[in-house]
PDB file of C-alpha atoms and ligand atoms in Angstrom:
ATOM      1  CA  MET A   2      19.966 154.387  47.229  1.00 61.00           C
ATOM      2  CA  LYS A   3      20.012 154.462  43.481  1.00 85.00           C
ATOM      3  CA  ASN A   4      17.502 156.491  41.540  1.00 92.00           C
ATOM      4  CA  GLN A   5      15.124 154.781  39.147  1.00 94.00           C
ATOM      5  CA  LEU A   6      15.932 155.140  35.427  1.00 97.00           C
ATOM      6  CA  TYR A   7      13.393 155.097  32.602  1.00 98.00           C
ATOM      7  CA  GLU A   8      12.864 153.435  29.215  1.00 98.00           C
ATOM      8  CA  LEU A   9      11.091 154.366  26.018  1.00 98.00           C
ATOM      9  CA  PRO A  10       7.705 152.575  26.118  1.00 98.00           C
ATOM     10  CA  LYS A  11       6.742 150.248  23.274  1.00 98.00           C
ATOM     11  CA  LEU A  12       3.722 151.256  21.233  1.00 98.00           C
ATOM     12  CA  ASP A  13       0.579 149.130  20.960  1.00 96.00           C
ATOM     13  CA  TYR A  14       0.564 149.742  17.194  1.00 98.00           C
ATOM     14  CA  GLY A  15       3.009 150.130  14.325  1.00 98.00           C
ATOM     15  CA  TYR A  16       4.347 153.482  13.139  1.00 98.00           C
ATOM     16  CA  GLU A  17       2.308 153.091   9.946  1.00 98.00           C
ATOM     17  CA  ASP A  18      -0.955 152.159  11.675  1.00 98.00           C
ATOM     18  CA  LEU A  19      -2.288 155.681  12.324  1.00 98.00           C
ATOM     19  CA  GLY A  20      -2.249 156.641   8.657  1.00 96.00           C
ATOM     20  CA  PRO A  21      -3.580 158.559   6.887  1.00 96.00           C
ATOM     21  CA  TYR A  22      -4.195 160.784   9.924  1.00 97.00           C
ATOM     22  CA  ILE A  23      -0.631 160.622  11.247  1.00 98.00           C
ATOM     23  CA  SER A  24       2.071 159.365   8.923  1.00 98.00           C
ATOM     24  CA  LYS A  25       4.644 156.674   9.544  1.00 98.00           C
ATOM     25  CA  ASP A  26       7.398 159.300   9.151  1.00 98.00           C
ATOM     26  CA  ILE A  27       6.004 161.439  11.958  1.00 98.00           C
ATOM     27  CA  MET A  28       5.386 158.469  14.228  1.00 98.00           C
ATOM     28  CA  PHE A  29       8.915 157.156  13.678  1.00 98.00           C
ATOM     29  CA  LEU A  30      10.551 160.507  14.398  1.00 98.00           C
ATOM     30  CA  HIS A  31       8.252 161.422  17.233  1.00 98.00           C
ATOM     31  CA  HIS A  32       8.607 158.146  19.121  1.00 98.00           C
ATOM     32  CA  SER A  33      12.095 156.890  18.307  1.00 98.00           C
ATOM     33  CA  LYS A  34      13.846 160.285  18.191  1.00 98.00           C
ATOM     34  CA  HIS A  35      11.918 162.956  20.117  1.00 98.00           C
ATOM     35  CA  HIS A  36      10.579 160.761  22.898  1.00 98.00           C
ATOM     36  CA  GLN A  37      13.820 158.763  23.113  1.00 98.00           C
ATOM     37  CA  THR A  38      15.713 162.027  23.589  1.00 98.00           C
ATOM     38  CA  TYR A  39      13.468 163.005  26.510  1.00 98.00           C
ATOM     39  CA  VAL A  40      14.110 159.614  28.106  1.00 98.00           C
ATOM     40  CA  ASP A  41      17.882 159.864  27.550  1.00 98.00           C
ATOM     41  CA  LYS A  42      18.083 163.391  28.951  1.00 98.00           C
ATOM     42  CA  LEU A  43      15.865 162.438  31.891  1.00 98.00           C
ATOM     43  CA  ASN A  44      18.158 159.520  32.713  1.00 98.00           C
ATOM     44  CA  ALA A  45      21.260 161.706  32.358  1.00 97.00           C
ATOM     45  CA  THR A  46      19.698 164.234  34.752  1.00 97.00           C
ATOM     46  CA  ILE A  47      18.783 161.500  37.223  1.00 96.00           C
ATOM     47  CA  GLN A  48      22.249 159.957  37.093  1.00 95.00           C
ATOM     48  CA  LYS A  49      23.833 163.298  37.959  1.00 93.00           C
ATOM     49  CA  SER A  50      21.345 163.952  40.759  1.00 93.00           C
ATOM     50  CA  GLU A  51      22.766 163.947  44.255  1.00 90.00           C
ATOM     51  CA  ILE A  52      19.350 163.759  45.887  1.00 93.00           C
ATOM     52  CA  GLN A  53      16.928 160.902  46.237  1.00 94.00           C
ATOM     53  CA  LEU A  54      14.152 161.283  43.687  1.00 96.00           C
ATOM     54  CA  ALA A  55      10.692 159.736  43.615  1.00 95.00           C
ATOM     55  CA  ASP A  56      10.889 156.146  42.403  1.00 92.00           C
ATOM     56  CA  ASN A  57       8.161 156.258  39.797  1.00 96.00           C
ATOM     57  CA  LEU A  58       7.322 158.601  36.961  1.00 97.00           C
ATOM     58  CA  ILE A  59       3.985 159.898  38.274  1.00 97.00           C
ATOM     59  CA  GLU A  60       5.467 160.829  41.645  1.00 97.00           C
ATOM     60  CA  LEU A  61       8.563 162.289  39.993  1.00 97.00           C
ATOM     61  CA  VAL A  62       6.428 164.535  37.797  1.00 97.00           C
ATOM     62  CA  ARG A  63       4.250 165.494  40.771  1.00 97.00           C
ATOM     63  CA  SER A  64       7.299 166.390  42.858  1.00 96.00           C
ATOM     64  CA  THR A  65       8.720 169.064  40.572  1.00 96.00           C
ATOM     65  CA  ASN A  66       7.685 172.017  42.777  1.00 95.00           C
ATOM     66  CA  ASP A  67       9.686 170.553  45.665  1.00 95.00           C
ATOM     67  CA  LEU A  68      12.883 169.862  43.705  1.00 96.00           C
ATOM     68  CA  PRO A  69      15.996 172.007  44.108  1.00 95.00           C
ATOM     69  CA  ASP A  70      16.701 174.687  41.490  1.00 94.00           C
ATOM     70  CA  SER A  71      19.655 172.686  40.187  1.00 93.00           C
ATOM     71  CA  ILE A  72      17.423 170.015  38.608  1.00 96.00           C
ATOM     72  CA  ARG A  73      13.825 171.291  38.731  1.00 97.00           C
ATOM     73  CA  GLN A  74      13.658 172.618  35.174  1.00 98.00           C
ATOM     74  CA  GLN A  75      15.338 169.537  33.717  1.00 98.00           C
ATOM     75  CA  ILE A  76      12.878 167.213  35.447  1.00 98.00           C
ATOM     76  CA  ILE A  77      10.000 169.412  34.215  1.00 98.00           C
ATOM     77  CA  ASN A  78      11.324 169.306  30.643  1.00 98.00           C
ATOM     78  CA  PHE A  79      12.538 165.716  30.367  1.00 98.00           C
ATOM     79  CA  GLY A  80      10.387 163.965  32.994  1.00 98.00           C
ATOM     80  CA  GLY A  81       7.400 165.880  31.660  1.00 98.00           C
ATOM     81  CA  GLY A  82       8.400 165.024  28.098  1.00 98.00           C
ATOM     82  CA  HIS A  83       8.605 161.330  28.955  1.00 98.00           C
ATOM     83  CA  PHE A  84       5.354 161.292  30.917  1.00 98.00           C
ATOM     84  CA  ASN A  85       3.380 163.392  28.424  1.00 98.00           C
ATOM     85  CA  HIS A  86       4.404 161.326  25.413  1.00 98.00           C
ATOM     86  CA  SER A  87       3.646 158.100  27.272  1.00 98.00           C
ATOM     87  CA  ILE A  88       0.067 159.342  27.745  1.00 98.00           C
ATOM     88  CA  PHE A  89      -0.049 160.595  24.165  1.00 98.00           C
ATOM     89  CA  TRP A  90       0.767 157.190  22.628  1.00 98.00           C
ATOM     90  CA  ASN A  91      -1.981 155.645  24.738  1.00 98.00           C
ATOM     91  CA  SER A  92      -4.349 158.406  23.674  1.00 98.00           C
ATOM     92  CA  MET A  93      -4.261 157.082  20.098  1.00 98.00           C
ATOM     93  CA  SER A  94      -5.373 153.770  18.652  1.00 98.00           C
ATOM     94  CA  ALA A  95      -5.102 151.961  15.329  1.00 97.00           C
ATOM     95  CA  ASN A  96      -8.665 150.689  15.913  1.00 96.00           C
ATOM     96  CA  PRO A  97     -10.352 153.610  17.604  1.00 94.00           C
ATOM     97  CA  ASN A  98     -13.961 154.018  18.642  1.00 90.00           C
ATOM     98  CA  GLN A  99     -15.212 157.357  17.425  1.00 90.00           C
ATOM     99  CA  GLN A 100     -16.545 158.283  20.832  1.00 94.00           C
ATOM    100  CA  PRO A 101     -16.453 157.130  24.439  1.00 95.00           C
ATOM    101  CA  THR A 102     -19.047 154.764  25.866  1.00 92.00           C
ATOM    102  CA  GLY A 103     -21.111 154.421  29.007  1.00 95.00           C
ATOM    103  CA  ARG A 104     -20.700 156.834  31.882  1.00 97.00           C
ATOM    104  CA  LEU A 105     -17.926 158.860  30.190  1.00 98.00           C
ATOM    105  CA  LEU A 106     -20.123 159.604  27.174  1.00 98.00           C
ATOM    106  CA  ASP A 107     -23.121 160.403  29.387  1.00 98.00           C
ATOM    107  CA  ASP A 108     -21.085 162.725  31.597  1.00 98.00           C
ATOM    108  CA  ILE A 109     -19.456 164.526  28.640  1.00 98.00           C
ATOM    109  CA  ASN A 110     -22.896 165.016  27.103  1.00 98.00           C
ATOM    110  CA  SER A 111     -24.308 166.454  30.291  1.00 98.00           C
ATOM    111  CA  LYS A 112     -21.282 168.718  30.940  1.00 98.00           C
ATOM    112  CA  TYR A 113     -20.838 170.016  27.379  1.00 98.00           C
ATOM    113  CA  GLY A 114     -24.341 169.658  25.931  1.00 98.00           C
ATOM    114  CA  SER A 115     -23.234 167.168  23.278  1.00 98.00           C
ATOM    115  CA  PHE A 116     -20.185 165.137  22.330  1.00 98.00           C
ATOM    116  CA  GLN A 117     -19.627 167.399  19.314  1.00 98.00           C
ATOM    117  CA  GLN A 118     -19.710 170.447  21.575  1.00 98.00           C
ATOM    118  CA  PHE A 119     -16.997 168.868  23.709  1.00 98.00           C
ATOM    119  CA  ILE A 120     -14.885 168.141  20.607  1.00 98.00           C
ATOM    120  CA  ASP A 121     -15.270 171.755  19.519  1.00 98.00           C
ATOM    121  CA  GLU A 122     -14.257 173.147  22.915  1.00 98.00           C
ATOM    122  CA  PHE A 123     -11.274 170.826  23.292  1.00 98.00           C
ATOM    123  CA  SER A 124     -10.140 171.614  19.744  1.00 98.00           C
ATOM    124  CA  ALA A 125     -10.445 175.361  20.343  1.00 98.00           C
ATOM    125  CA  LYS A 126      -8.294 175.079  23.475  1.00 98.00           C
ATOM    126  CA  ALA A 127      -5.707 172.968  21.642  1.00 98.00           C
ATOM    127  CA  LEU A 128      -5.562 175.540  18.840  1.00 98.00           C
ATOM    128  CA  GLY A 129      -5.228 178.302  21.418  1.00 98.00           C
ATOM    129  CA  VAL A 130      -2.019 176.961  22.933  1.00 98.00           C
ATOM    130  CA  PHE A 131       0.598 179.578  22.020  1.00 97.00           C
ATOM    131  CA  GLY A 132       3.776 177.914  20.783  1.00 97.00           C
ATOM    132  CA  SER A 133       4.500 174.407  22.059  1.00 98.00           C
ATOM    133  CA  GLY A 134       2.297 172.578  24.518  1.00 98.00           C
ATOM    134  CA  TRP A 135      -0.492 170.162  25.286  1.00 98.00           C
ATOM    135  CA  ALA A 136      -4.245 169.893  25.686  1.00 98.00           C
ATOM    136  CA  TRP A 137      -5.620 167.457  28.260  1.00 98.00           C
ATOM    137  CA  LEU A 138      -8.936 165.933  29.253  1.00 98.00           C
ATOM    138  CA  GLN A 139      -9.034 165.618  33.028  1.00 98.00           C
ATOM    139  CA  PRO A 140     -10.952 163.040  35.078  1.00 98.00           C
ATOM    140  CA  ASP A 141     -13.338 165.818  36.199  1.00 98.00           C
ATOM    141  CA  LEU A 142     -13.927 166.386  32.438  1.00 98.00           C
ATOM    142  CA  SER A 143     -12.356 169.830  32.464  1.00 98.00           C
ATOM    143  CA  ILE A 144     -10.021 170.701  29.583  1.00 98.00           C
ATOM    144  CA  VAL A 145      -6.591 171.919  30.658  1.00 98.00           C
ATOM    145  CA  THR A 146      -3.681 173.164  28.544  1.00 98.00           C
ATOM    146  CA  THR A 147      -0.019 173.304  29.548  1.00 98.00           C
ATOM    147  CA  PRO A 148       2.995 174.948  27.886  1.00 98.00           C
ATOM    148  CA  ASN A 149       6.103 173.089  26.721  1.00 98.00           C
ATOM    149  CA  GLN A 150       6.456 169.772  28.625  1.00 98.00           C
ATOM    150  CA  GLU A 151       4.533 170.823  31.702  1.00 98.00           C
ATOM    151  CA  ASN A 152       1.509 168.743  32.586  1.00 97.00           C
ATOM    152  CA  PRO A 153      -1.487 168.902  34.931  1.00 98.00           C
ATOM    153  CA  LEU A 154       0.267 166.907  37.683  1.00 98.00           C
ATOM    154  CA  MET A 155       2.839 169.686  38.042  1.00 98.00           C
ATOM    155  CA  HIS A 156       0.025 172.132  38.733  1.00 96.00           C
ATOM    156  CA  GLY A 157      -1.796 170.119  41.375  1.00 95.00           C
ATOM    157  CA  PHE A 158      -4.320 168.532  39.025  1.00 97.00           C
ATOM    158  CA  ALA A 159      -5.029 164.832  38.549  1.00 97.00           C
ATOM    159  CA  GLU A 160      -3.519 162.551  35.905  1.00 97.00           C
ATOM    160  CA  PRO A 161      -5.210 163.266  32.538  1.00 98.00           C
ATOM    161  CA  ILE A 162      -7.371 160.639  30.843  1.00 98.00           C
ATOM    162  CA  LEU A 163      -6.477 161.819  27.314  1.00 98.00           C
ATOM    163  CA  GLY A 164      -3.723 164.073  25.975  1.00 98.00           C
ATOM    164  CA  LEU A 165      -3.004 165.812  22.689  1.00 98.00           C
ATOM    165  CA  ASP A 166       0.497 166.967  21.705  1.00 98.00           C
ATOM    166  CA  VAL A 167       0.327 170.278  19.821  1.00 98.00           C
ATOM    167  CA  TRP A 168       4.068 170.841  19.459  1.00 98.00           C
ATOM    168  CA  GLU A 169       4.889 171.462  15.799  1.00 97.00           C
ATOM    169  CA  HIS A 170       7.000 168.280  15.726  1.00 97.00           C
ATOM    170  CA  ALA A 171       3.743 166.338  16.213  1.00 97.00           C
ATOM    171  CA  TYR A 172       2.257 167.486  12.916  1.00 97.00           C
ATOM    172  CA  TYR A 173       4.558 169.662  10.804  1.00 97.00           C
ATOM    173  CA  LEU A 174       5.671 166.934   8.370  1.00 96.00           C
ATOM    174  CA  ASP A 175       2.055 166.065   7.535  1.00 96.00           C
ATOM    175  CA  TYR A 176       0.182 169.309   8.068  1.00 97.00           C
ATOM    176  CA  LYS A 177       2.873 172.027   7.844  1.00 96.00           C
ATOM    177  CA  ASN A 178       1.661 175.025   9.854  1.00 96.00           C
ATOM    178  CA  LYS A 179      -1.995 173.893   9.841  1.00 97.00           C
ATOM    179  CA  ARG A 180      -2.531 172.862  13.441  1.00 97.00           C
ATOM    180  CA  ASP A 181      -6.301 173.029  12.927  1.00 97.00           C
ATOM    181  CA  ASP A 182      -6.169 170.321  10.238  1.00 98.00           C
ATOM    182  CA  TYR A 183      -4.030 168.148  12.509  1.00 98.00           C
ATOM    183  CA  VAL A 184      -6.388 168.529  15.464  1.00 98.00           C
ATOM    184  CA  LYS A 185      -9.399 167.778  13.262  1.00 98.00           C
ATOM    185  CA  SER A 186      -7.700 164.609  11.967  1.00 97.00           C
ATOM    186  CA  TRP A 187      -6.477 163.576  15.388  1.00 98.00           C
ATOM    187  CA  TRP A 188     -10.010 162.832  16.570  1.00 98.00           C
ATOM    188  CA  SER A 189     -10.081 159.999  14.006  1.00 97.00           C
ATOM    189  CA  VAL A 190      -7.390 158.155  16.002  1.00 98.00           C
ATOM    190  CA  ALA A 191      -8.275 159.298  19.535  1.00 98.00           C
ATOM    191  CA  ASN A 192      -8.353 156.302  21.872  1.00 98.00           C
ATOM    192  CA  TRP A 193     -11.677 156.619  23.654  1.00 98.00           C
ATOM    193  CA  GLN A 194     -11.300 153.125  25.067  1.00 96.00           C
ATOM    194  CA  TYR A 195      -8.227 154.306  26.996  1.00 97.00           C
ATOM    195  CA  ALA A 196     -10.023 157.429  28.245  1.00 97.00           C
ATOM    196  CA  THR A 197     -13.082 155.386  29.209  1.00 96.00           C
ATOM    197  CA  ASP A 198     -10.967 152.855  31.142  1.00 96.00           C
ATOM    198  CA  LYS A 199      -9.103 155.625  32.978  1.00 97.00           C
ATOM    199  CA  TYR A 200     -12.365 157.431  33.736  1.00 97.00           C
ATOM    200  CA  ASN A 201     -13.979 154.326  35.181  1.00 94.00           C
ATOM    201  CA  LYS A 202     -11.085 153.693  37.574  1.00 90.00           C
TER     202      LYS A 202
HETATM  203 MN1  MN3 B 318       5.881 165.566  21.083  1.00 93.45          MN
END
């Protein structure tokens, strides 16, 4: 049986459409170079694999603890990189709502006290990631962070409903070392429609 290979997903918006919060230059590099490299290295790893791997990305990412030492770290890095960025592109919109609606908004308000309080807590966790990593909103409305290209599925958690990339490559061209300015701006393009749809599933 042949293992499934993967492709770079198309974006729902143009590279220039998230400006001024995220520039065209960053979007171009981040999607067509960084993410493409994760996909290429994932496929190269899969093609060399002598074992049968899960046949879809979610199951592949979930299976990392059970993989042999020979490929586990590569699947974590490149499979995680592909999966995480795929969520990240969906977590942004060129026509964003500034907050979620319906049950998601109600439940965030009751868990965190207010929507602003949630934003503050998520932002603080994103700023607290040491080095490269991610901040995630989970379907139970907890906020989880992961280092490098790890993600919640690798740690027994559910698929996130929103994800924020805090690797320097996600913001350095626009914000230099100021991750706090990037995170503050990112909320202006956060795709609450995506999170709301995932939450309601
Ligand atoms: Mn990235």
